[in-house]
Tab-separated table of N, CA and C in Angstrom:
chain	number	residue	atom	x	y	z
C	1	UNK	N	0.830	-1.198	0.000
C	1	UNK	CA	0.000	0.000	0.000
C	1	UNK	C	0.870	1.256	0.000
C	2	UNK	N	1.937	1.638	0.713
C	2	UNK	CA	2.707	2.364	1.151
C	2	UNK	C	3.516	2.578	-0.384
C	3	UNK	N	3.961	1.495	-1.332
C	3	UNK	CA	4.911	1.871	-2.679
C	3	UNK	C	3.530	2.735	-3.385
C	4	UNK	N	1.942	1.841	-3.110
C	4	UNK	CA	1.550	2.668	-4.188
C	4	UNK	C	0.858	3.695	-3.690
C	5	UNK	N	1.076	4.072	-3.085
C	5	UNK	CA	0.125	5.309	-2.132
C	5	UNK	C	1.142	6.289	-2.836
C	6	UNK	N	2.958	6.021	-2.146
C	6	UNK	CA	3.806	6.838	-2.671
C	6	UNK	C	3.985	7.161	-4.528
C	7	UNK	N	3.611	6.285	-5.045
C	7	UNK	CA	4.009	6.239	-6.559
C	7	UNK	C	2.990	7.083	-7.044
C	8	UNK	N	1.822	6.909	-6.555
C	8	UNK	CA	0.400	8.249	-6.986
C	8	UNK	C	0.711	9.387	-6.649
C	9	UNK	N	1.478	9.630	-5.402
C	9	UNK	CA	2.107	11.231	-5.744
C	9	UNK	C	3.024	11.829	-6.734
C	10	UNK	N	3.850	10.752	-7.372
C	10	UNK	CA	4.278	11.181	-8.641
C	10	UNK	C	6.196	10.686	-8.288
C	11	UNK	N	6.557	10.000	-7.086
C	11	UNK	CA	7.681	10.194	-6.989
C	11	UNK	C	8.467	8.902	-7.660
C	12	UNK	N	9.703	9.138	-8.243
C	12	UNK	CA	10.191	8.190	-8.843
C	12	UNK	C	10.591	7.034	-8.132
C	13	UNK	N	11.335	6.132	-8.355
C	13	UNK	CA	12.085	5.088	-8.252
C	13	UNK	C	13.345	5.235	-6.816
C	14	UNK	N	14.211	6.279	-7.273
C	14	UNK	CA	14.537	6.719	-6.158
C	14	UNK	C	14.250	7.280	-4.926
C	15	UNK	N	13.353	8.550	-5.835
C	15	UNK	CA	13.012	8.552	-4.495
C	15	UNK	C	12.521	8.082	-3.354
C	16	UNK	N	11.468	7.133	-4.257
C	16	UNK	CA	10.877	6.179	-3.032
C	16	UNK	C	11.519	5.187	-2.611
C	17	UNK	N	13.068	4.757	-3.488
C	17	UNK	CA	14.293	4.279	-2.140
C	17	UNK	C	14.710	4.914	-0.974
C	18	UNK	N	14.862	6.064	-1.155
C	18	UNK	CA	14.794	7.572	-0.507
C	18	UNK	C	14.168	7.597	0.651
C	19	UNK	N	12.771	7.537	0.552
C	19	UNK	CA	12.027	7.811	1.653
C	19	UNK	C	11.644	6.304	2.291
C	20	UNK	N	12.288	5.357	1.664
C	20	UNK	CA	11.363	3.688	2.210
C	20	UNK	C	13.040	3.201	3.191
C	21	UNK	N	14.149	4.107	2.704
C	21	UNK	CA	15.219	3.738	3.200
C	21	UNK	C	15.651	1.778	2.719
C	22	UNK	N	15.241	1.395	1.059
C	22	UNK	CA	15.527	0.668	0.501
C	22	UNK	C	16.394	0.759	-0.667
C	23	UNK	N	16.747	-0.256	-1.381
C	23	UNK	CA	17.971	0.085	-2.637
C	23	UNK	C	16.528	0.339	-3.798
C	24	UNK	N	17.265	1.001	-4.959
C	24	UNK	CA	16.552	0.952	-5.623
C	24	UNK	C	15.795	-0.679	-6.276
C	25	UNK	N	16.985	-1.587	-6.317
C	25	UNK	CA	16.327	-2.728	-6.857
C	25	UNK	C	14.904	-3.534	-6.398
C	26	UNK	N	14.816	-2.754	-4.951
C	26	UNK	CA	13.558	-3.686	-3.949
C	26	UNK	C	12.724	-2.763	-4.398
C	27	UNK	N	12.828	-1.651	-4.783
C	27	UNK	CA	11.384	-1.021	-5.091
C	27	UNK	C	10.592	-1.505	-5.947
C	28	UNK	N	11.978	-1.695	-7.112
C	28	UNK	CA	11.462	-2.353	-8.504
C	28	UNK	C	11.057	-3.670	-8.410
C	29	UNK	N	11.385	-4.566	-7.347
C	29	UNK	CA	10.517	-5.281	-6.863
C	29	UNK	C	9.544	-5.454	-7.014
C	30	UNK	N	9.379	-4.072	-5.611
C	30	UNK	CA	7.786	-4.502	-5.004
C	30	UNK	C	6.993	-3.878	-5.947
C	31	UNK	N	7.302	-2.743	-6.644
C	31	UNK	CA	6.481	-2.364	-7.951
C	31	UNK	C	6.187	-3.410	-8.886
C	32	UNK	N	6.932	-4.226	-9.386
C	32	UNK	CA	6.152	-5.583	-10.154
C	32	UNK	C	5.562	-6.511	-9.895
C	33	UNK	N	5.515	-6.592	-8.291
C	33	UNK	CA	4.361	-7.049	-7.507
C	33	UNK	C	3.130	-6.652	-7.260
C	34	UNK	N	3.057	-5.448	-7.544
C	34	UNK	CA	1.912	-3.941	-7.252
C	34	UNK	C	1.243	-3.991	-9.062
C	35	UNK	N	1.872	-4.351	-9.612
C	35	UNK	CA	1.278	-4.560	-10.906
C	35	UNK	C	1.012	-5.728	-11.307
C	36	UNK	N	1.900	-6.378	-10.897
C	36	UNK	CA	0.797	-8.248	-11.133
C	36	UNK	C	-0.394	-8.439	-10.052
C	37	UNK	N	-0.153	-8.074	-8.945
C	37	UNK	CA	-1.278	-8.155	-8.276
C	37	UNK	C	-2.701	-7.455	-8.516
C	38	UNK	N	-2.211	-6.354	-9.162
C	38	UNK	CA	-3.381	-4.824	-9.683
C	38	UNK	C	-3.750	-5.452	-11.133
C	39	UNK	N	-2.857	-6.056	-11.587
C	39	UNK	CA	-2.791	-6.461	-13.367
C	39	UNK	C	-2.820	-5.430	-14.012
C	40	UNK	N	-2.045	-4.640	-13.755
C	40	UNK	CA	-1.523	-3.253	-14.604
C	40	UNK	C	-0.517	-3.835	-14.916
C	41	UNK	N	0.271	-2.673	-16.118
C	41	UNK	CA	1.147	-2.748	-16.995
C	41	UNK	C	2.350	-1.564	-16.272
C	42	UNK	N	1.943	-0.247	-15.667
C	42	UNK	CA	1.855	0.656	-15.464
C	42	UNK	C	2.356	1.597	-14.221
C	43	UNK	N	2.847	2.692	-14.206
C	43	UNK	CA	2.549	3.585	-12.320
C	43	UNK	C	1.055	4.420	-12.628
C	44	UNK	N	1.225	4.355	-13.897
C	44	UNK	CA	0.268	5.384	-14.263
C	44	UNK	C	-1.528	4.723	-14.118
C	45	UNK	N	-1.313	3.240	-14.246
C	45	UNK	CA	-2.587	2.606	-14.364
C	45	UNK	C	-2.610	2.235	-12.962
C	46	UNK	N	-1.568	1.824	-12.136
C	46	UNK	CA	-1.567	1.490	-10.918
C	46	UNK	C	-1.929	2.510	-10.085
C	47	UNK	N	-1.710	3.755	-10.347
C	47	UNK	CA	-2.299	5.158	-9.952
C	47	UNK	C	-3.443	5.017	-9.695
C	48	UNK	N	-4.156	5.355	-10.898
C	48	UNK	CA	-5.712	4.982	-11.453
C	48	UNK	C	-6.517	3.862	-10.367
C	49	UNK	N	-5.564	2.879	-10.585
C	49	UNK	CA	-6.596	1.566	-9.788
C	49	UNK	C	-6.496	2.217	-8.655
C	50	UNK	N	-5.483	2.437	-8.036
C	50	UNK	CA	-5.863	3.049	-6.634
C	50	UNK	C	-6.495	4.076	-6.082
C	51	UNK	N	-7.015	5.477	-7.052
C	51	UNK	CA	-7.715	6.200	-6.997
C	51	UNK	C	-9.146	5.954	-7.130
C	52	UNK	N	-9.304	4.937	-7.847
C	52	UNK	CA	-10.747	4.580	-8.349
C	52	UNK	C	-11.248	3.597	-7.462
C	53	UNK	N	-10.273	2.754	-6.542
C	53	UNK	CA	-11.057	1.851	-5.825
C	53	UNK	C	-10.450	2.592	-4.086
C	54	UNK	N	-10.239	3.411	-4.105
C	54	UNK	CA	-10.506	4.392	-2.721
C	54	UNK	C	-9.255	4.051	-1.849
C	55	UNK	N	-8.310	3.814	-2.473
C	55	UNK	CA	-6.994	3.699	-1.818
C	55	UNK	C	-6.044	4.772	-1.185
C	56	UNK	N	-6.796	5.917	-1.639
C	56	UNK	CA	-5.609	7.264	-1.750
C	56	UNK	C	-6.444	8.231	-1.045
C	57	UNK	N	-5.560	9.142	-0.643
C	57	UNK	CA	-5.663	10.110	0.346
C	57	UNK	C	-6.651	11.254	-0.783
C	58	UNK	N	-7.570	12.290	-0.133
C	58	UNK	CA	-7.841	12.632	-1.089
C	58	UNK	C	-7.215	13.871	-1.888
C	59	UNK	N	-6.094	14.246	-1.703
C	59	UNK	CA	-4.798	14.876	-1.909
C	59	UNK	C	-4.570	14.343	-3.290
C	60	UNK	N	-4.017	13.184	-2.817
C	60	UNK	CA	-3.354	12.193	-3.944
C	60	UNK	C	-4.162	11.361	-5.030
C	61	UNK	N	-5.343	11.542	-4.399
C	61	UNK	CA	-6.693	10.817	-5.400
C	61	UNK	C	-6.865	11.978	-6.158
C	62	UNK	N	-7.027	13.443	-6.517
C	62	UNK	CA	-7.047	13.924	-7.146
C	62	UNK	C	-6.066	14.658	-7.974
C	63	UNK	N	-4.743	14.389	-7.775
C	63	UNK	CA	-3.592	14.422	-8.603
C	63	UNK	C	-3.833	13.637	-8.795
C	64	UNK	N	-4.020	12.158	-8.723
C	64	UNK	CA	-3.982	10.873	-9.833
C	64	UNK	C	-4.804	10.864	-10.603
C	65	UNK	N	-6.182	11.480	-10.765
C	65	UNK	CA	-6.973	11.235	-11.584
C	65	UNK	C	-6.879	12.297	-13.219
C	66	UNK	N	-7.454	11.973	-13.864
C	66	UNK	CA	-7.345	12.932	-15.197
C	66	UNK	C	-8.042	13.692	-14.868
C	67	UNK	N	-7.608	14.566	-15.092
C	67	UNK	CA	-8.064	16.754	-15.566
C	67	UNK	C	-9.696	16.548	-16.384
C-alpha cells in the first residue's frame, strides 16, 4: 500500500528508495508485484486503480486522476 500510495504522488524510483530507506532494486521489486497483483502494466494505471477503488488520500486521489 505504502509503494503505491507513494508512486500516486508522482515520486520516482529513487526517491521512493529515498524515503522507504531501501535500494533501488527492492522497489522495482515490489512495484512488479503492485502490478501483477493490480494487473496493470503501469505507475500510471496502478495510480488509477488506486484512486478509483478508494486507496488514496484525497490529496493524492485527485492528482492521480485525469483533468
Amino acid at each position: 500500500m505504502e509503494i503505491l500510495q507513494l508512486v500516486a504522488q508522482g515520486l520516482s524510483n529513487s526517491e521512493l528508495a529515498e524515503r522507504l530507506w531501501v535500494s533501488d532494486q527492492t522497489v522495482k521489486f515490489h512495484l512488479s508485484n503492485v502490478y501483477r497483483q493490480l494487473n496493470v502494466e503501469s505507475r500510471a494505471k496502478a495510480s488509477r486503480w488506486a484512486a478509483v477503488n478508494g486507496l488514496l488520500a484525497r490529496e493524492v486521489r485527485d492528482s492521480a486522476s485525469p483533468a
